XYZ file of C-alpha atoms in Angstrom:
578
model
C 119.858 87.738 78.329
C 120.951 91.184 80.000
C 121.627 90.067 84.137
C 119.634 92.606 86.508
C 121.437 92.851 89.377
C 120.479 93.447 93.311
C 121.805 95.330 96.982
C 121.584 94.696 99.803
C 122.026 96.477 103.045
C 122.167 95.306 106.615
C 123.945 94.702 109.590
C 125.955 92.333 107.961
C 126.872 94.522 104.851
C 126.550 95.495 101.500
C 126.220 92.786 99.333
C 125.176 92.593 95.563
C 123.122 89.308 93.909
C 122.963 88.781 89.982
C 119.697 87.369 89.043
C 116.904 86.266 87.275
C 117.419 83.732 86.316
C 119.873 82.639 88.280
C 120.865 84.169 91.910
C 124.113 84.380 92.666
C 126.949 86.710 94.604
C 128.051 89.098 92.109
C 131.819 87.733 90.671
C 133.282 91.200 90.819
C 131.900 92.919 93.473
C 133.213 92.330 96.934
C 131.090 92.256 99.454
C 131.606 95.049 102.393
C 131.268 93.210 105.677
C 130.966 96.572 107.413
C 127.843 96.682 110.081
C 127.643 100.662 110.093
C 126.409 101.149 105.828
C 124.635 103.387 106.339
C 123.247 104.219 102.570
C 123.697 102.521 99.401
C 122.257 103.897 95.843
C 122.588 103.007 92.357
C 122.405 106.367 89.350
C 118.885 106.798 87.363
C 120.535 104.553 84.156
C 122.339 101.891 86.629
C 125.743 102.149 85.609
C 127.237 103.117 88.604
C 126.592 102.553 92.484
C 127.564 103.816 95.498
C 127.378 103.347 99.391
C 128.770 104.857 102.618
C 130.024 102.250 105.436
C 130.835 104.454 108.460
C 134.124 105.675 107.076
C 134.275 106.734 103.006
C 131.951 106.759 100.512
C 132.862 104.612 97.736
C 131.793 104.758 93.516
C 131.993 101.679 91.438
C 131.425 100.952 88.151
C 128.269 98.454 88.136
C 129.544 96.624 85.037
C 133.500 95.704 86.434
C 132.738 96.840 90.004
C 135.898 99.406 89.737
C 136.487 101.421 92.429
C 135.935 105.234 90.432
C 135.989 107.569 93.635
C 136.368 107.393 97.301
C 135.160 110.422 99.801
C 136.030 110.529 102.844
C 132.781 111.326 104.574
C 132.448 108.834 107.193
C 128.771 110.795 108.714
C 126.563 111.189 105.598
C 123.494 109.661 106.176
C 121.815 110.438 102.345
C 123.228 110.593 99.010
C 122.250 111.481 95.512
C 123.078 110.678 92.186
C 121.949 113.607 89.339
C 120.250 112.170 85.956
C 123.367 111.954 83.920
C 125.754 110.957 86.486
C 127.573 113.976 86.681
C 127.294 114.863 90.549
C 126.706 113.663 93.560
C 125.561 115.088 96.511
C 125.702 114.424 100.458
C 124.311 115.345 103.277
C 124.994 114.563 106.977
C 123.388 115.699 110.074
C 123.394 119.740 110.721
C 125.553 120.642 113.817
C 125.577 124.155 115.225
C 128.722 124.739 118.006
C 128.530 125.036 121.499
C 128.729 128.901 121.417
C 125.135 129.079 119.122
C 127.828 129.993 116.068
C 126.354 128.551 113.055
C 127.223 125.170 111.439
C 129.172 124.292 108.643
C 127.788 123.572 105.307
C 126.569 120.278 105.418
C 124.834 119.572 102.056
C 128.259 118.647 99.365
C 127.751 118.541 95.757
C 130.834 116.767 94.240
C 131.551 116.163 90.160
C 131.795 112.533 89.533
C 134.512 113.164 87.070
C 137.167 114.819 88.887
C 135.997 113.930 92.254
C 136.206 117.777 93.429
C 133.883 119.420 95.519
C 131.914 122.315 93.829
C 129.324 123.893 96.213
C 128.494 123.258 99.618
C 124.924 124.753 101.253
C 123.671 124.128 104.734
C 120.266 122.604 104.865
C 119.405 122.451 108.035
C 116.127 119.578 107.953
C 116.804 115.944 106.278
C 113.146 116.024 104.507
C 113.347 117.155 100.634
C 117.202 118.056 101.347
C 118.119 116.372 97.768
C 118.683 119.371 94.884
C 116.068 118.061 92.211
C 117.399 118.299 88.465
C 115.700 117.893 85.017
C 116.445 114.990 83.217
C 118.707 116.927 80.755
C 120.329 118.212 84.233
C 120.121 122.018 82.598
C 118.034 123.065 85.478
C 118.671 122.234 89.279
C 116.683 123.757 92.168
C 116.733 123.849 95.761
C 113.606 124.936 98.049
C 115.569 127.654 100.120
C 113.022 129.727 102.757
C 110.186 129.706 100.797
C 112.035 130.314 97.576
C 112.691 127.877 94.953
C 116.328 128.983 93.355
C 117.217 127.273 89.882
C 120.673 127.113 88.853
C 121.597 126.060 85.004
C 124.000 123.755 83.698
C 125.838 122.836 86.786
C 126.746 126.379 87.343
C 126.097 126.538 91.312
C 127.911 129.970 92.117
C 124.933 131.579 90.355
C 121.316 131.821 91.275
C 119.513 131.858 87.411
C 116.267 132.508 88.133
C 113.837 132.353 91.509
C 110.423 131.393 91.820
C 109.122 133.414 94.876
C 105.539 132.237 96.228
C 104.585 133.194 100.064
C 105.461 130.117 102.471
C 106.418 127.535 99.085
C 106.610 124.263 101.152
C 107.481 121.645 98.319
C 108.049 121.590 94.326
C 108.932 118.760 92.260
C 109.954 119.380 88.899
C 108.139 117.322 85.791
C 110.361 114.478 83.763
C 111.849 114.302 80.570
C 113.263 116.590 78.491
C 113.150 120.909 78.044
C 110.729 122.765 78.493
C 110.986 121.853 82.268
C 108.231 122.278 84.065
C 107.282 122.881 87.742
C 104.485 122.144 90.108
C 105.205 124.343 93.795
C 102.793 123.843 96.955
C 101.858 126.620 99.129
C 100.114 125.522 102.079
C 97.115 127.635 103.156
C 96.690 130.470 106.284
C 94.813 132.639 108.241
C 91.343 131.145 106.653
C 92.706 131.232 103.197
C 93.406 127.831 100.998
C 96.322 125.770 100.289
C 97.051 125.512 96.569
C 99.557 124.008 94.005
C 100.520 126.134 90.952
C 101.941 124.733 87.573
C 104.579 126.961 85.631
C 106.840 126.602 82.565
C 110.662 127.568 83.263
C 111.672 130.437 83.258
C 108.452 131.745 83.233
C 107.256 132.910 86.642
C 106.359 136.707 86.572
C 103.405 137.874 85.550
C 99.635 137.593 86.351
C 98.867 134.751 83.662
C 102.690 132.987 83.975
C 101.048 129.833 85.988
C 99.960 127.364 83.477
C 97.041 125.815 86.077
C 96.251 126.582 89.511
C 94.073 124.458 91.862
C 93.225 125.707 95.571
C 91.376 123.414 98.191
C 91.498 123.426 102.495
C 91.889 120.192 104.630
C 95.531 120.115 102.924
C 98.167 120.255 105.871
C 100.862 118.033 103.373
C 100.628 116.795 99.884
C 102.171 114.414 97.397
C 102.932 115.746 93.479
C 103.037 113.018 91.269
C 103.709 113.819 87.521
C 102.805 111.698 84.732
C 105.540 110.284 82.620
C 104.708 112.505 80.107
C 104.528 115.436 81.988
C 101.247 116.477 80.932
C 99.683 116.300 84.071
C 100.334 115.905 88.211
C 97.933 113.960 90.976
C 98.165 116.154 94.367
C 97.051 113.617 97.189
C 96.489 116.656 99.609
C 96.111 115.279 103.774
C 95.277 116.565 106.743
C 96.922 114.882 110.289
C 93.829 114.816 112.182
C 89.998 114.299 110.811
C 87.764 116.265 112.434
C 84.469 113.969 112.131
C 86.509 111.062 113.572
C 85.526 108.603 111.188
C 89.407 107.871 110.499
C 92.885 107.824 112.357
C 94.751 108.167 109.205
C 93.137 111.944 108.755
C 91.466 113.270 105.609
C 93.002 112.607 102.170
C 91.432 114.519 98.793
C 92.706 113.417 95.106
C 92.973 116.560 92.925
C 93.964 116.466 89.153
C 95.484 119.460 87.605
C 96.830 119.619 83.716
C 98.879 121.874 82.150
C 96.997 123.195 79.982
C 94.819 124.649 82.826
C 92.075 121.724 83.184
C 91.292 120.642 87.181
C 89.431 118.715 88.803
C 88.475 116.789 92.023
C 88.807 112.773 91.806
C 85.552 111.077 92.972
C 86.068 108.514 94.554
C 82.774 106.055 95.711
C 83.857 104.569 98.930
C 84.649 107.069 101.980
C 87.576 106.527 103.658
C 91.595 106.861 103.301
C 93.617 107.301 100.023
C 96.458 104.681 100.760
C 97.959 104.782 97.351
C 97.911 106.487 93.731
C 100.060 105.342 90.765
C 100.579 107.028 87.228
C 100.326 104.024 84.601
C 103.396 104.593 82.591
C 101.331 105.687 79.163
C 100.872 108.775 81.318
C 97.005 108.642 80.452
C 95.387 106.547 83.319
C 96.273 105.970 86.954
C 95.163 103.791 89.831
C 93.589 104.313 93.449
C 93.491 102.308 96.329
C 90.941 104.126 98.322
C 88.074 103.566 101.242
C 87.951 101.838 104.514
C 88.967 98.491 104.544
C 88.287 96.092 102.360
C 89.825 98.767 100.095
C 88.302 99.487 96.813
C 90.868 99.660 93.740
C 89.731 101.866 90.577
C 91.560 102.779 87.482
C 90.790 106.356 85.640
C 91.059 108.002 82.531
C 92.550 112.157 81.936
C 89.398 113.190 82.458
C 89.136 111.288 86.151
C 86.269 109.221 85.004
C 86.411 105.189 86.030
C 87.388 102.522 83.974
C 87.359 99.852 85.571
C 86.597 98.739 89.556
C 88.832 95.809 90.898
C 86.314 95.332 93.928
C 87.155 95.613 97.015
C 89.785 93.413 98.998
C 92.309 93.605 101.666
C 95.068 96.027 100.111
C 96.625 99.347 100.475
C 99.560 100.402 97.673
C 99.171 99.502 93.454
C 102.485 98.990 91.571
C 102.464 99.532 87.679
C 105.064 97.143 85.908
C 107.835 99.887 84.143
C 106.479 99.096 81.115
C 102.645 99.438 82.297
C 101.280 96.357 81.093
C 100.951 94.790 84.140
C 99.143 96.124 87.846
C 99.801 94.587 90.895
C 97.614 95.468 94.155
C 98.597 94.496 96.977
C 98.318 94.589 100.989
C 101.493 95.230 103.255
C 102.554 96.553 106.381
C 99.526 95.896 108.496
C 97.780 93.140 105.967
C 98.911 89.735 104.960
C 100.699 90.642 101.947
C 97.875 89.379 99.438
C 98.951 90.543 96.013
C 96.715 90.181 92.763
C 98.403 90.521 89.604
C 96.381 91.907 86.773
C 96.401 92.077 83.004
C 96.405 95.742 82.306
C 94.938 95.753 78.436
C 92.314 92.829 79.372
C 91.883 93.629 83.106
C 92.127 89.862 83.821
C 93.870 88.219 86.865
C 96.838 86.608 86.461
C 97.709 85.366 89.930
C 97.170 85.941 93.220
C 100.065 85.236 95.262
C 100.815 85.732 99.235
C 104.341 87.515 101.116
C 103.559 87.061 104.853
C 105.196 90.026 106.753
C 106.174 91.969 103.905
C 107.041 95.613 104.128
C 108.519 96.368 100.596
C 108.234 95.765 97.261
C 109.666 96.359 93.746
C 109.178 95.788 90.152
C 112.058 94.220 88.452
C 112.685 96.446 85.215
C 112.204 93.619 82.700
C 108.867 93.798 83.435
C 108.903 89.678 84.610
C 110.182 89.512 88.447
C 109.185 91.255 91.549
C 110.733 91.576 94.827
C 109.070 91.456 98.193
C 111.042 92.285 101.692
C 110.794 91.965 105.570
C 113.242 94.677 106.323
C 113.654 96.640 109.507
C 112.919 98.818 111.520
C 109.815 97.674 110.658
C 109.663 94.414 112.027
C 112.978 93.277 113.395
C 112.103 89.604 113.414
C 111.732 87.498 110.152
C 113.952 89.721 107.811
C 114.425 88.493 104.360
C 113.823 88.672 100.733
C 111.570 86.840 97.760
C 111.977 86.784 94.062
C 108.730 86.095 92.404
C 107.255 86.032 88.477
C 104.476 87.667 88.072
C 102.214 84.230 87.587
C 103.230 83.986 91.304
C 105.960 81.075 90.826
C 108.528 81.767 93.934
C 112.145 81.520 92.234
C 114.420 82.803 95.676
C 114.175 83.266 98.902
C 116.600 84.182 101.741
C 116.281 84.681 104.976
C 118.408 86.625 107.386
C 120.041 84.977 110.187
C 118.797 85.263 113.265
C 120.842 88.397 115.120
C 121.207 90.364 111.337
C 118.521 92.649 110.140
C 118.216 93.622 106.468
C 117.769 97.365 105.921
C 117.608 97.585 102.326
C 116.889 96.215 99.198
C 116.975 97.989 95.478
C 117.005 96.579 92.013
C 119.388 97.910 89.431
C 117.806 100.018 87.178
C 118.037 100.939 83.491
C 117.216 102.852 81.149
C 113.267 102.765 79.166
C 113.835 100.520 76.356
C 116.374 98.202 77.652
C 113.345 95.602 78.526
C 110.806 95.645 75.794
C 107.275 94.318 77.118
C 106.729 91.375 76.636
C 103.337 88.999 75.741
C 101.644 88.303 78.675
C 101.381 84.325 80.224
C 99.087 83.081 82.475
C 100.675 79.639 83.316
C 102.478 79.857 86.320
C 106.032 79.403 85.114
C 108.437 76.564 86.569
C 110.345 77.368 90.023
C 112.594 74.923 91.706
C 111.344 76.149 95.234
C 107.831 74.330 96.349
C 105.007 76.555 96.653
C 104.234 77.826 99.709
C 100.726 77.421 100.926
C 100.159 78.930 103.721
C 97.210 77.876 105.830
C 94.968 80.402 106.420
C 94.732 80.780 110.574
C 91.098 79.900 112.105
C 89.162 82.674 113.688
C 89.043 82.603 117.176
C 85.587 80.624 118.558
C 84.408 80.717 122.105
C 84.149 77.393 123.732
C 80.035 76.938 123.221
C 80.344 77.174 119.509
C 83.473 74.709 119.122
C 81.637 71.697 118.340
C 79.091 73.552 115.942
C 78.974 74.238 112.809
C 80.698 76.788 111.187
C 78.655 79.635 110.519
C 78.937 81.368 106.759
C 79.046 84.770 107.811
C 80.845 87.397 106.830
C 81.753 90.997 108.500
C 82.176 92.280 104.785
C 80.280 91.370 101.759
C 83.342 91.712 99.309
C 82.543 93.759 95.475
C 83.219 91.836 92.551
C 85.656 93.467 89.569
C 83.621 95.537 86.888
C 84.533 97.269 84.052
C 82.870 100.853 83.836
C 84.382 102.069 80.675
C 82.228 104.030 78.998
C 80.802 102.196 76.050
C 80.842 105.559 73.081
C 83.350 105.228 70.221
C 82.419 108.300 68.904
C 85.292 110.649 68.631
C 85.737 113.200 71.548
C 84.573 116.843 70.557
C 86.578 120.295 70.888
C 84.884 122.678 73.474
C 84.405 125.101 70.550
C 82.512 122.129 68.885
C 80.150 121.542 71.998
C 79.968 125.005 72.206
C 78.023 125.876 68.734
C 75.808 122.426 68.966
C 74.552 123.198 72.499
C 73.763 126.937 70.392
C 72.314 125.251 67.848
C 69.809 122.938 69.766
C 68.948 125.818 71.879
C 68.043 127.560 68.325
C 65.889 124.602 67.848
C 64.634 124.131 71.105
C 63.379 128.246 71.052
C 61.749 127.694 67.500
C 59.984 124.436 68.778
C 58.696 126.345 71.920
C 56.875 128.742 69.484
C 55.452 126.462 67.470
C 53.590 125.515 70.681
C 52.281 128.987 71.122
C 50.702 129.491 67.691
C 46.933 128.662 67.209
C 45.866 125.414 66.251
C 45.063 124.584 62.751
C 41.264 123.620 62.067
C 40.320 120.274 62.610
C 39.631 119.394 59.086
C 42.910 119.043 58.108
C 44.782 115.655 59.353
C 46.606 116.037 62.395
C 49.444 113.869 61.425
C 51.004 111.895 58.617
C 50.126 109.052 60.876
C 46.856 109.814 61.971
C 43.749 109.319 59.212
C 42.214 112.693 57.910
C 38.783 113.707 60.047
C 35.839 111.019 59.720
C 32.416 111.683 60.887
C 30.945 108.806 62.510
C 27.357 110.357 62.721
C 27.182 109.877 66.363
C 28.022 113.510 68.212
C 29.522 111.903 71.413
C 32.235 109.283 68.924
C 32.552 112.339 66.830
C 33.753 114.348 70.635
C 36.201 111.068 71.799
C 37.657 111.040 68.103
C 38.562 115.125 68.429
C 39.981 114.683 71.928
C 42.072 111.526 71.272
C 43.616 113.766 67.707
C 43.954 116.702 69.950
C 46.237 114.062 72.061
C 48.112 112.796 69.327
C 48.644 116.176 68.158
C 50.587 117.078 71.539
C 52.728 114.103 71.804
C 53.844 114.642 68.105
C 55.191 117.697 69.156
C 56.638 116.956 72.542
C 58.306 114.028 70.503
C 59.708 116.965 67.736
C 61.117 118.556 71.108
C 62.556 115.309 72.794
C 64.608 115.250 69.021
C 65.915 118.831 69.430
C 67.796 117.594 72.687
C 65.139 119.445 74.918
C 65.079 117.633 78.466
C 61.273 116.680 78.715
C 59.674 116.426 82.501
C 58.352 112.969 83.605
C 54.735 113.109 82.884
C 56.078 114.102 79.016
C 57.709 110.975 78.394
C 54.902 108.547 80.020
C 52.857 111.374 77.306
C 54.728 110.179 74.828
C 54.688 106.245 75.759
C 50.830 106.398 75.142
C 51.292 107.012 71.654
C 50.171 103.428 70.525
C 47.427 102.951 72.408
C 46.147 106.142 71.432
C 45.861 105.488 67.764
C 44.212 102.005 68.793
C 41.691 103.807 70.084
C 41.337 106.180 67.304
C 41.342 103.410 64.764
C 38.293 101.578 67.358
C 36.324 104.615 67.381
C 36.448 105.620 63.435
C 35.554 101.901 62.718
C 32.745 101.872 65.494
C 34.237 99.013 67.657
């Protein structure tokens, strides 16, 4: 079995934990007791990891812990691995000298190999300061005043190509490997909208270079999120303050934009807040926690239509497993740290387990274990750490002592692959820590009603799960096909309407092949119901002929055409003088 490892940062240090199944120090990594670590991060494949503790940056090797490089950087505050492990960048607080002279470059890039700076840049604000590359690192790009500069195979003297938009605020590049492709945000001005833009690199010029384009107001940030196949990106566009006051938390709108030019607006059915929005790793649904609390939970298809409805509940962020066969939803922060743990193929629950206080969380990447943290600054008081399976079994817990915080906590990743998915179980698996359950606190009641019964009220009347998958196997149909058959019932549909408009034929000749040929009962006023009730028939026969051309028909038609039977009874009474 291939040992995940895990970091930790805090006031007490970096330390590093092998586990499942077993948790235990690292045996090769020495733990740095330093209370000033500032950052620690592992590369995108895991192999190496690295951490600044107030004086040097130091690279080791996660497999033999081997020191590889030391930097002597004691002030940087971020750092950043590229995709193949081939540079890293820092960056440390911008300084400007006491004369107004400007600052020194304060954004490194350094090759991992020789340990050598090659570029420095001065970026001035910490948000987005990271370069973002491709996977493939041929392309990197910077957002530099309002620009978006690429530079190609680590060639950072020269500016390849520019993407120049008026006021470009954010970009984030799509994953995997060439073509690259890019989704840019241009926040809206003077009356006119904010919009995000798609484009294949290198191609930006040109009316009809944009591969989509989606405009919308109420957008004063947003959040790109590609799809793991890069096919398509989820812009969760917000606005500081709503207007109507119905929320603190501002406005939030879910747009859906595709590169092949396809947009749309995501519906969802309960007003209120978008807390959360996760890409399922098949890159072809994707989950929203959405509505004032108790938050609804929905999962949609490409073509933003729901799938299924998880209810509502009290939660507010939805974690795919890496390998997307298993959802978690869950409540933090503010909430008790409810989690439910769902079956993605059947939607059925696995567990439902609780983290009191928690303020992070993290898939393992074999799919089995999650993490769950107290870490500060968010609460300062209770920090510590859980290891959980996913049928809600506890397997670790620590808890920091009592003047340490915990700052930090990251799994080592790996590579897709490495952890297969595995069959899903629903039997909580062994642990050899007790379960912990925690009894729920008892609303507050005044004094008068303490020695009543408990009333069975409830402030919210909580929505069961439901699957609203649309029930058609038929296969889906090209536009050009829907095209020609809405042509071709229109065809009918005109040739139908015509028929209408022709003179009747004479009432010898039988009005349908259900309805008996003309009988003359000898009495004038029979003879005068059977005409009327055939002249009756007549009509609904051809309203029905309409109905089967794919004609809408009005209300009154339809009840027309219910009457049908009782029609012909009445025909078949009269002819037989009943």
């Amino acid at each position: 079995m291939r040992l995940v490892m895990t970091t930790f940062r805090g006031s007490d240090g970096i330390q590093l934990v092998q586990g499942p199944p077993k948790f235990t120090d690292s045996e090769t990594f020495q733990r740095d007791p330093s209370k000033n670590c500032k950052v620690s991060r592992f590369t995108k494949d895991g192999k190496l990891f690295g951490w600044c503790n107030g004086e040097v940056i130091n690279i080791v090797n996660c497999s033999d812990s081997k020191l590889l490089h030391t930097f002597d950087l004691p002030k940087v505050v971020s750092l950043e691995f590229s995709p193949k492990n081939t540079i890293l960048a820092t960056w440390q607080t911008y300084t400007t000298s006491k004369d107004g002279a400007a600052g020194t470059p304060n954004l490194q890039l350094y090759d991992l190999k020789s340990g050598n700076c090659v570029k420095s840049f001065i970026q001035k604000k910490m948000e987005n300061w990271s370069p973002r590359w491709s996977d493939d690192e041929s392309i990197c790009a910077r957002n530099v005043n309002n620009e978006v500069h690429f530079f190609e195979n680590s060639n950072f003297d020269t500016i390849a190509n520019k993407l120049h938009l008026q006021k470009v605020s954010d970009f984030e590049l799509s994953p995997g490997e060439h073509p690259c492709k890019v989704a840019v945000y241009v926040p809206g001005s003077k009356g006119a909208p904010s919009f995000v833009r798609l484009y294949q690199y290198p191609n930006f010029s040109g009316p009809h270079s944009a591969l989509a384009n989606k405009s919308f107001f109420k957008a004063d940030r947003v959040i790109m999120l590609w799809n793991s196949k890069a096919t398509a990106v989820l812009v969760t566009a917000s606005t500081d303050v709503d207007k109507t006051g119905a929320s603190y938390y501002g406005e939030q709108t879910l747009h859906y934009i595709a590169v092949n030019g396809e947009s749309a607006v995501v519906q969802l059915p309960k007003n209120g807040p978008i807390y959360d929005v996760s890409w399922n790793k098949n890159a072809t649904e994707f989950c929203v926690v959405y509505g004032f609390m108790p938050a609804k939970a929905t999962v949609f298809n490409l073509k933003c239509d729901p799938i299924f409805d998880f209810g509502t509940g009290p939660r507010n962020a939805a974690f795919y497993s890496p390998q997307g066969h298993i959802l978690v939803l869950a409540g933090f922060g503010n909430l008790r740290g409810q989690m439910e743990v769902w079956d993605v193929k059947n939607y059925k629950l696995i567990s439902k387990p609780t983290a009191s206080d928690a303020t992070f969380f993290s898939w393992c990447p074999n799919g089995e274990h999650i993490i769950t943290a107290t870490c500060s600054p968010r609460l300062r008081v209770g920090n510590g750490y859980k290891i959980w399976h996913y049928t809600g079994t506890l397997l670790h817990k620590y808890d920091v002592p009592a003047n340490s915080e915990l700052w930090q906590v990251s799994w080592q990743p790996f590579v897709d692959g490495v952890f297969p998915a595995k069959a899903i179980v629903y039997q909580a698996v062994p642990g050899d820590l007790p379960t912990q359950d925690t009894k729920p606190t008892e609303a507050y009641r005044p004094p008068a009603l303490r020695n009543k019964p408990v009333s069975s009220y409830k402030l919210h009347e909580d929505e069961p799960p439901q699957s609203i998958r649309p029930q058609s196997t038929e296969k889906p149909v090209s536009k050009t096909a829907l095209k020609n058959q809405k042509k071709r019932e229109a065809k009918k549909a005109a040739k139908q309407e015509s028929k209408l408009e022709e003179p009747a034929e004479p009432e010898s000749k039988s009005v349908e092949n259900n309805t008996p040929a003309s009988v003359t009962t000898g009495d004038p006023e029979t003879d005068k119901k059977i005409k009327n009730v055939k002249k009756k028939l007549k009509a609904i026969e051809q309203l029905k002929e309409l109905q089967a051309s794919g004609k809408p028909l009005e209300k009154n038609q339809i009840e027309k055409i219910q009457k049908e039977n009782v029609l012909l009874k009445e025909l078949e009474d009269l002819e037989l003088g009943v």
